[in-house]
mmCIF file of C-alpha atoms in Angstrom:
data_model
loop_
_atom_site.group_PDB
_atom_site.id
_atom_site.type_symbol
_atom_site.label_atom_id
_atom_site.label_comp_id
_atom_site.label_asym_id
_atom_site.label_seq_id
_atom_site.Cartn_x
_atom_site.Cartn_y
_atom_site.Cartn_z
ATOM 1 C CA MET A 1404 -27.313 11.316 -17.226
ATOM 2 C CA ASN A 1405 -30.204 9.621 -19.033
ATOM 3 C CA GLU A 1406 -29.448 6.365 -20.833
ATOM 4 C CA ILE A 1407 -30.082 6.065 -24.615
ATOM 5 C CA THR A 1408 -33.005 3.802 -24.824
ATOM 6 C CA LYS A 1409 -34.927 5.198 -27.897
ATOM 7 C CA ALA A 1410 -33.772 5.326 -31.509
ATOM 8 C CA VAL A 1411 -35.373 7.075 -34.542
ATOM 9 C CA PHE A 1412 -35.071 5.446 -37.952
ATOM 10 C CA PRO A 1413 -36.191 7.763 -40.757
ATOM 11 C CA VAL A 1414 -37.623 5.322 -43.538
ATOM 12 C CA ALA A 1415 -40.009 7.648 -45.415
ATOM 13 C CA GLY A 1416 -37.411 8.217 -48.259
ATOM 14 C CA LEU A 1417 -38.559 7.439 -51.853
ATOM 15 C CA GLY A 1418 -35.419 5.420 -52.962
ATOM 16 C CA THR A 1419 -35.364 6.887 -56.456
ATOM 17 C CA ARG A 1420 -31.730 5.729 -56.922
ATOM 18 C CA PHE A 1421 -33.005 2.100 -56.948
ATOM 19 C CA LEU A 1422 -35.914 2.300 -59.492
ATOM 20 C CA PRO A 1423 -37.648 0.167 -60.602
ATOM 21 C CA ALA A 1424 -37.017 -2.093 -57.668
ATOM 22 C CA THR A 1425 -38.335 0.597 -55.212
ATOM 23 C CA LYS A 1426 -41.337 1.420 -57.238
ATOM 24 C CA ALA A 1427 -43.555 -0.899 -55.031
ATOM 25 C CA MET A 1428 -40.975 -1.932 -52.339
ATOM 26 C CA PRO A 1429 -39.420 0.398 -49.772
ATOM 27 C CA LYS A 1430 -35.703 0.662 -50.198
ATOM 28 C CA GLU A 1431 -35.198 -0.129 -46.494
ATOM 29 C CA MET A 1432 -36.527 -3.666 -47.381
ATOM 30 C CA LEU A 1433 -33.936 -4.334 -50.098
ATOM 31 C CA THR A 1434 -31.852 -7.191 -48.711
ATOM 32 C CA VAL A 1435 -28.231 -7.504 -47.805
ATOM 33 C CA VAL A 1436 -27.798 -11.166 -48.067
ATOM 34 C CA ASP A 1437 -31.029 -12.450 -46.326
ATOM 35 C CA ARG A 1438 -31.983 -9.542 -44.092
ATOM 36 C CA PRO A 1439 -33.580 -6.285 -45.095
ATOM 37 C CA LEU A 1440 -31.462 -3.115 -44.600
ATOM 38 C CA ILE A 1441 -33.760 -1.830 -41.916
ATOM 39 C CA GLN A 1442 -33.348 -5.262 -40.009
ATOM 40 C CA HIS A 1443 -29.489 -4.817 -40.107
ATOM 41 C CA VAL A 1444 -29.810 -1.256 -38.632
ATOM 42 C CA VAL A 1445 -32.349 -2.412 -35.818
ATOM 43 C CA ASP A 1446 -29.991 -5.138 -34.889
ATOM 44 C CA GLU A 1447 -27.280 -2.588 -34.496
ATOM 45 C CA ALA A 1448 -29.459 -0.450 -32.350
ATOM 46 C CA ARG A 1449 -30.640 -3.422 -30.151
ATOM 47 C CA ALA A 1450 -26.858 -4.345 -29.617
ATOM 48 C CA ALA A 1451 -26.464 -1.005 -28.245
ATOM 49 C CA GLY A 1452 -29.103 -1.333 -25.576
ATOM 50 C CA ILE A 1453 -32.026 0.477 -27.442
ATOM 51 C CA GLU A 1454 -35.348 -0.650 -26.141
ATOM 52 C CA HIS A 1455 -37.754 1.534 -28.186
ATOM 53 C CA PHE A 1456 -37.480 1.655 -31.957
ATOM 54 C CA ILE A 1457 -39.283 4.491 -33.571
ATOM 55 C CA MET A 1458 -39.852 4.241 -37.453
ATOM 56 C CA VAL A 1459 -40.765 7.575 -39.325
ATOM 57 C CA THR A 1460 -42.547 6.143 -42.312
ATOM 58 C CA GLY A 1461 -44.387 7.351 -45.368
ATOM 59 C CA ARG A 1462 -46.851 6.219 -47.930
ATOM 60 C CA ASN A 1463 -46.358 2.658 -49.459
ATOM 61 C CA LYS A 1464 -44.092 1.722 -46.299
ATOM 62 C CA GLY A 1465 -46.621 -0.611 -44.691
ATOM 63 C CA VAL A 1466 -44.480 -3.601 -45.315
ATOM 64 C CA ILE A 1467 -41.808 -2.373 -42.907
ATOM 65 C CA GLU A 1468 -44.463 -2.414 -40.112
ATOM 66 C CA ASP A 1469 -45.426 -5.995 -41.321
ATOM 67 C CA HIS A 1470 -41.877 -7.110 -41.104
ATOM 68 C CA PHE A 1471 -41.641 -6.198 -37.531
ATOM 69 C CA ASP A 1472 -44.951 -7.642 -36.647
ATOM 70 C CA LEU A 1473 -45.687 -11.144 -35.610
ATOM 71 C CA GLN A 1474 -46.864 -13.114 -38.659
ATOM 72 C CA TYR A 1475 -49.051 -15.846 -37.113
ATOM 73 C CA GLU A 1476 -49.692 -18.025 -39.969
ATOM 74 C CA LEU A 1477 -46.076 -18.358 -40.994
ATOM 75 C CA GLN A 1478 -45.073 -19.140 -37.437
ATOM 76 C CA ARG A 1479 -47.958 -21.646 -36.881
ATOM 77 C CA THR A 1480 -47.068 -23.375 -40.116
ATOM 78 C CA LEU A 1481 -43.403 -23.738 -39.217
ATOM 79 C CA GLU A 1482 -44.265 -25.037 -35.801
ATOM 80 C CA GLU A 1483 -46.528 -27.717 -37.184
ATOM 81 C CA ARG A 1484 -43.757 -28.956 -39.544
ATOM 82 C CA GLY A 1485 -41.653 -29.705 -36.639
ATOM 83 C CA ASN A 1486 -38.286 -29.580 -38.523
ATOM 84 C CA LYS A 1487 -38.152 -25.811 -38.889
ATOM 85 C CA LYS A 1488 -36.508 -24.810 -35.584
ATOM 86 C CA ALA A 1489 -33.749 -22.870 -37.366
ATOM 87 C CA GLU A 1490 -36.328 -20.740 -39.198
ATOM 88 C CA LEU A 1491 -38.305 -20.131 -36.027
ATOM 89 C CA SER A 1492 -35.145 -19.078 -34.340
ATOM 90 C CA ILE A 1493 -34.440 -16.542 -37.145
ATOM 91 C CA LEU A 1494 -37.961 -15.139 -36.838
ATOM 92 C CA ALA A 1495 -37.625 -14.842 -33.121
ATOM 93 C CA GLU A 1496 -34.309 -12.997 -33.322
ATOM 94 C CA ALA A 1497 -35.779 -10.410 -35.834
ATOM 95 C CA GLN A 1498 -38.985 -9.700 -33.733
ATOM 96 C CA PRO A 1499 -38.677 -6.817 -31.218
ATOM 97 C CA ALA A 1500 -40.348 -7.238 -27.899
ATOM 98 C CA ALA A 1501 -44.122 -6.460 -27.982
ATOM 99 C CA GLY A 1502 -44.641 -2.691 -27.658
ATOM 100 C CA ALA A 1503 -41.094 -1.883 -28.404
ATOM 101 C CA THR A 1504 -41.635 -0.521 -31.897
ATOM 102 C CA SER A 1505 -43.579 2.676 -32.726
ATOM 103 C CA PHE A 1506 -44.546 4.101 -36.231
ATOM 104 C CA THR A 1507 -45.372 7.549 -37.175
ATOM 105 C CA ARG A 1508 -45.886 9.297 -40.609
ATOM 106 C CA GLN A 1509 -43.793 11.822 -42.433
ATOM 107 C CA GLN A 1510 -46.533 13.105 -44.703
ATOM 108 C CA ALA A 1511 -44.338 15.116 -47.053
ATOM 109 C CA PRO A 1512 -40.767 14.447 -48.255
ATOM 110 C CA LEU A 1513 -39.279 17.563 -46.455
ATOM 111 C CA GLY A 1514 -36.000 16.251 -45.441
ATOM 112 C CA LEU A 1515 -34.102 14.296 -42.633
ATOM 113 C CA GLY A 1516 -34.604 17.189 -40.177
ATOM 114 C CA HIS A 1517 -38.392 17.172 -40.737
ATOM 115 C CA ALA A 1518 -38.357 13.325 -40.393
ATOM 116 C CA VAL A 1519 -36.644 13.407 -37.094
ATOM 117 C CA TRP A 1520 -39.041 16.209 -35.858
ATOM 118 C CA CYS A 1521 -42.059 13.934 -36.659
ATOM 119 C CA ALA A 1522 -40.923 11.522 -33.853
ATOM 120 C CA ARG A 1523 -40.862 14.275 -31.235
ATOM 121 C CA ASP A 1524 -43.938 13.196 -29.313
ATOM 122 C CA ILE A 1525 -42.802 9.542 -29.124
ATOM 123 C CA VAL A 1526 -39.133 10.398 -28.199
ATOM 124 C CA GLY A 1527 -40.352 12.954 -25.335
ATOM 125 C CA ASP A 1528 -37.872 14.818 -23.285
ATOM 126 C CA GLU A 1529 -34.877 12.510 -23.311
ATOM 127 C CA PRO A 1530 -31.674 12.152 -25.408
ATOM 128 C CA PHE A 1531 -32.129 9.761 -28.288
ATOM 129 C CA ALA A 1532 -30.234 8.097 -31.200
ATOM 130 C CA VAL A 1533 -30.809 8.508 -34.943
ATOM 131 C CA LEU A 1534 -29.772 5.867 -37.344
ATOM 132 C CA LEU A 1535 -29.997 6.174 -41.039
ATOM 133 C CA PRO A 1536 -31.078 2.783 -42.461
ATOM 134 C CA ASP A 1537 -29.249 3.087 -45.825
ATOM 135 C CA MET A 1538 -25.993 3.370 -43.941
ATOM 136 C CA LEU A 1539 -24.771 0.081 -42.779
ATOM 137 C CA ILE A 1540 -21.658 0.037 -40.510
ATOM 138 C CA LYS A 1541 -19.807 -3.374 -39.952
ATOM 139 C CA GLY A 1542 -17.511 -4.110 -37.164
ATOM 140 C CA GLU A 1543 -16.669 -6.170 -34.145
ATOM 141 C CA LYS A 1544 -18.784 -3.959 -32.059
ATOM 142 C CA SER A 1545 -21.821 -1.995 -33.288
ATOM 143 C CA CYS A 1546 -21.213 1.653 -34.176
ATOM 144 C CA LEU A 1547 -24.045 2.875 -31.971
ATOM 145 C CA ALA A 1548 -22.785 0.694 -29.091
ATOM 146 C CA GLN A 1549 -19.457 2.475 -29.378
ATOM 147 C CA MET A 1550 -21.063 5.754 -29.414
ATOM 148 C CA VAL A 1551 -23.177 4.958 -26.265
ATOM 149 C CA ASP A 1552 -19.995 3.915 -24.462
ATOM 150 C CA ALA A 1553 -18.280 7.251 -25.424
ATOM 151 C CA TYR A 1554 -21.449 9.115 -24.532
ATOM 152 C CA LYS A 1555 -21.088 8.067 -20.967
ATOM 153 C CA ASP A 1556 -17.950 9.992 -20.536
ATOM 154 C CA LEU A 1557 -19.345 13.284 -21.851
ATOM 155 C CA GLY A 1558 -21.513 15.875 -20.174
ATOM 156 C CA ALA A 1559 -25.307 15.297 -19.526
ATOM 157 C CA ASN A 1560 -26.189 17.801 -22.372
ATOM 158 C CA ALA A 1561 -23.778 16.309 -24.935
ATOM 159 C CA ASN A 1562 -24.516 15.633 -28.514
ATOM 160 C CA LEU A 1563 -22.451 12.855 -30.242
ATOM 161 C CA LEU A 1564 -21.926 12.185 -34.117
ATOM 162 C CA ALA A 1565 -20.385 9.200 -35.748
ATOM 163 C CA VAL A 1566 -17.644 10.416 -38.169
ATOM 164 C CA GLU A 1567 -15.164 8.759 -40.625
ATOM 165 C CA GLU A 1568 -12.396 9.888 -42.924
ATOM 166 C CA VAL A 1569 -12.850 10.395 -46.672
ATOM 167 C CA PRO A 1570 -10.267 11.411 -49.314
ATOM 168 C CA GLU A 1571 -9.736 15.276 -49.392
ATOM 169 C CA ASP A 1572 -11.048 15.489 -52.907
ATOM 170 C CA GLN A 1573 -14.499 14.187 -51.807
ATOM 171 C CA THR A 1574 -15.118 16.443 -48.760
ATOM 172 C CA HIS A 1575 -17.449 18.765 -50.886
ATOM 173 C CA MET A 1576 -19.845 15.928 -51.117
ATOM 174 C CA TYR A 1577 -20.668 15.563 -47.413
ATOM 175 C CA GLY A 1578 -21.264 17.234 -44.085
ATOM 176 C CA ILE A 1579 -17.913 17.897 -42.475
ATOM 177 C CA VAL A 1580 -16.876 18.587 -38.853
ATOM 178 C CA GLY A 1581 -13.963 20.659 -37.530
ATOM 179 C CA ILE A 1582 -11.724 18.925 -34.843
ATOM 180 C CA GLY A 1583 -11.247 20.279 -31.430
ATOM 181 C CA LYS A 1584 -9.874 18.868 -28.038
ATOM 182 C CA GLN A 1585 -10.099 15.179 -27.356
ATOM 183 C CA LYS A 1586 -12.378 13.900 -24.605
ATOM 184 C CA GLY A 1587 -12.125 10.316 -23.799
ATOM 185 C CA LYS A 1588 -12.621 8.463 -27.158
ATOM 186 C CA ALA A 1589 -14.463 11.515 -28.615
ATOM 187 C CA PHE A 1590 -13.395 14.901 -29.694
ATOM 188 C CA GLU A 1591 -14.886 18.370 -29.512
ATOM 189 C CA ILE A 1592 -16.545 19.427 -32.832
ATOM 190 C CA THR A 1593 -15.657 23.094 -33.477
ATOM 191 C CA GLN A 1594 -17.837 23.540 -36.537
ATOM 192 C CA MET A 1595 -20.194 21.643 -38.875
ATOM 193 C CA VAL A 1596 -20.265 22.513 -42.632
ATOM 194 C CA GLU A 1597 -22.688 20.989 -45.139
ATOM 195 C CA LYS A 1598 -20.992 20.157 -48.354
ATOM 196 C CA PRO A 1599 -18.223 22.835 -48.239
ATOM 197 C CA PRO A 1600 -16.787 24.122 -51.515
ATOM 198 C CA ARG A 1601 -13.643 22.255 -52.706
ATOM 199 C CA GLY A 1602 -10.581 23.175 -50.732
ATOM 200 C CA THR A 1603 -12.400 24.799 -47.831
ATOM 201 C CA ALA A 1604 -13.283 21.936 -45.566
ATOM 202 C CA PRO A 1605 -12.088 22.153 -41.978
ATOM 203 C CA SER A 1606 -11.098 18.378 -41.943
ATOM 204 C CA ASN A 1607 -11.811 15.299 -44.028
ATOM 205 C CA LEU A 1608 -13.986 13.811 -41.408
ATOM 206 C CA ILE A 1609 -17.713 13.235 -42.528
ATOM 207 C CA ILE A 1610 -20.875 12.745 -40.508
ATOM 208 C CA THR A 1611 -21.792 9.004 -41.018
ATOM 209 C CA GLY A 1612 -25.581 8.475 -40.329
ATOM 210 C CA ARG A 1613 -25.409 7.939 -36.595
ATOM 211 C CA TYR A 1614 -26.342 10.444 -34.073
ATOM 212 C CA ILE A 1615 -27.005 10.834 -30.436
ATOM 213 C CA LEU A 1616 -28.959 14.018 -29.828
ATOM 214 C CA GLN A 1617 -30.495 15.998 -27.085
ATOM 215 C CA PRO A 1618 -34.423 16.729 -27.206
ATOM 216 C CA GLU A 1619 -33.786 20.401 -27.546
ATOM 217 C CA ILE A 1620 -33.202 19.772 -31.161
ATOM 218 C CA PHE A 1621 -36.888 19.310 -31.704
ATOM 219 C CA ASP A 1622 -37.570 22.994 -30.922
ATOM 220 C CA LEU A 1623 -35.105 24.174 -33.328
ATOM 221 C CA LEU A 1624 -36.316 21.573 -36.031
ATOM 222 C CA ALA A 1625 -39.887 23.086 -35.570
ATOM 223 C CA THR A 1626 -38.950 26.478 -36.783
ATOM 224 C CA GLN A 1627 -36.019 25.475 -39.179
ATOM 225 C CA THR A 1628 -36.423 26.905 -42.623
ATOM 226 C CA GLY A 1629 -35.670 24.872 -45.771
ATOM 227 C CA GLY A 1630 -32.027 24.515 -46.667
ATOM 228 C CA ALA A 1631 -30.235 22.679 -49.492
ATOM 229 C CA GLY A 1632 -32.847 21.325 -51.933
ATOM 230 C CA GLY A 1633 -35.493 23.157 -50.125
ATOM 231 C CA GLU A 1634 -35.591 20.418 -47.426
ATOM 232 C CA ILE A 1635 -35.283 20.874 -43.683
ATOM 233 C CA GLN A 1636 -31.771 19.830 -42.949
ATOM 234 C CA ILE A 1637 -30.876 18.491 -39.562
ATOM 235 C CA THR A 1638 -27.311 19.865 -39.833
ATOM 236 C CA ASP A 1639 -28.696 23.384 -39.946
ATOM 237 C CA SER A 1640 -30.497 22.842 -36.574
ATOM 238 C CA MET A 1641 -27.458 21.006 -35.121
ATOM 239 C CA ILE A 1642 -25.314 24.096 -36.015
ATOM 240 C CA LYS A 1643 -27.804 26.218 -33.979
ATOM 241 C CA LEU A 1644 -27.886 23.913 -31.140
ATOM 242 C CA ALA A 1645 -24.074 23.820 -30.937
ATOM 243 C CA LYS A 1646 -24.347 27.434 -29.694
ATOM 244 C CA THR A 1647 -25.839 26.352 -26.442
ATOM 245 C CA GLN A 1648 -24.716 22.605 -26.091
ATOM 246 C CA PRO A 1649 -21.451 20.727 -26.901
ATOM 247 C CA PHE A 1650 -21.142 18.554 -29.912
ATOM 248 C CA TYR A 1651 -18.597 15.735 -30.116
ATOM 249 C CA GLY A 1652 -17.503 13.367 -32.796
ATOM 250 C CA LEU A 1653 -16.444 9.713 -32.436
ATOM 251 C CA LYS A 1654 -14.222 7.968 -35.136
ATOM 252 C CA PHE A 1655 -16.019 4.612 -34.956
ATOM 253 C CA GLU A 1656 -14.085 1.217 -35.527
ATOM 254 C CA GLY A 1657 -15.642 -0.477 -38.534
ATOM 255 C CA LYS A 1658 -16.381 -0.294 -42.217
ATOM 256 C CA SER A 1659 -19.348 1.736 -43.567
ATOM 257 C CA PHE A 1660 -21.401 0.920 -46.593
ATOM 258 C CA ASP A 1661 -23.573 3.569 -48.183
ATOM 259 C CA CYS A 1662 -26.412 1.395 -49.403
ATOM 260 C CA GLY A 1663 -28.151 4.454 -50.825
ATOM 261 C CA SER A 1664 -25.875 3.981 -53.832
ATOM 262 C CA LYS A 1665 -25.683 0.944 -56.100
ATOM 263 C CA ILE A 1666 -21.989 0.391 -55.535
ATOM 264 C CA GLY A 1667 -22.247 0.520 -51.817
ATOM 265 C CA PHE A 1668 -25.268 -1.759 -51.607
ATOM 266 C CA LEU A 1669 -23.473 -4.367 -53.816
ATOM 267 C CA ALA A 1670 -20.232 -4.095 -51.770
ATOM 268 C CA ALA A 1671 -22.340 -4.580 -48.611
ATOM 269 C CA ASN A 1672 -23.785 -7.652 -49.965
ATOM 270 C CA VAL A 1673 -20.331 -9.131 -50.804
ATOM 271 C CA ALA A 1674 -18.827 -8.080 -47.497
ATOM 272 C CA TYR A 1675 -21.605 -9.614 -45.370
ATOM 273 C CA ALA A 1676 -21.797 -12.653 -47.388
ATOM 274 C CA LEU A 1677 -18.120 -13.397 -47.035
ATOM 275 C CA GLU A 1678 -18.549 -13.299 -43.247
ATOM 276 C CA ARG A 1679 -21.216 -15.933 -43.339
ATOM 277 C CA PRO A 1680 -19.643 -19.399 -42.641
ATOM 278 C CA ASP A 1681 -22.687 -21.044 -44.197
ATOM 279 C CA ILE A 1682 -22.363 -19.387 -47.644
ATOM 280 C CA ALA A 1683 -18.823 -17.853 -47.790
ATOM 281 C CA PRO A 1684 -16.776 -20.820 -49.118
ATOM 282 C CA ALA A 1685 -19.235 -21.440 -52.094
ATOM 283 C CA PHE A 1686 -19.741 -17.658 -52.783
ATOM 284 C CA ARG A 1687 -15.999 -17.129 -52.751
ATOM 285 C CA GLN A 1688 -15.687 -19.782 -55.443
ATOM 286 C CA GLU A 1689 -18.470 -18.059 -57.511
ATOM 287 C CA ILE A 1690 -16.733 -14.643 -57.210
ATOM 288 C CA LYS A 1691 -13.562 -16.293 -58.506
ATOM 289 C CA LYS A 1692 -15.322 -17.801 -61.463
ATOM 290 C CA LEU A 1693 -16.913 -14.473 -62.310
ATOM 291 C CA LEU A 1694 -13.561 -12.678 -62.179
ATOM 292 C CA GLY A 1695 -11.889 -15.342 -64.213
ATOM 293 C CA ASP A 1696 -9.413 -15.923 -61.461
#
């Protein structure tokens, strides 16, 4: 079985739900505490053993590439000051190894499936991970690391999706999976339904923005017609691929934050700040003042 060493990050979205903040700045560079969203997700992938980070970008996203590049002037200035070891360490932690990050363009906003397809030549003929940068998952062990561990117990042509529970009255808002036999920590996915009508969902487990996929998905995405919203939906191609390859779901351990929504983004900032020993005590006091408690 091939190890999962490559991960695709679709970062070409317009971020319209965060206008005007995203008029000139990519939504993936919005910060949760002091790290951009994309940095949090890259850190998750790195903790899972990913070695090659593939960013599918769009227009006005150049700052993402700059973020993962070495900024010589800043580093030189910090080194010359002599008392900035902590800041230099932070920069080093955020910097992937040389040659470990690739960038390719999605030239039109044609959906997640199209964005993943744009990475086909860089991924090549091997299984790979997909991580949606506006979905943060916080836990003792990174979500993707949990998936990689579970993937090792599945067949060589297996596909694996991270899933989590939502209330029954919200299932019509998400992609839902059907539950089959358990296999290790994962379970067989019997069906995938994109935003099923109320009362018709096969379960209350939603697809949560983390995927391990086989390279055969690219051939299906190449001929996939537009689905919901006229976009090329990756779920449509996964449904086709499930006819020839098994799909599994993993209920990960951790808490997800949909940072594509304002509430989810704000909640993530609070949750991550309260886990930081350097700022949590003072921040907790400020929250109490704001709540009048």
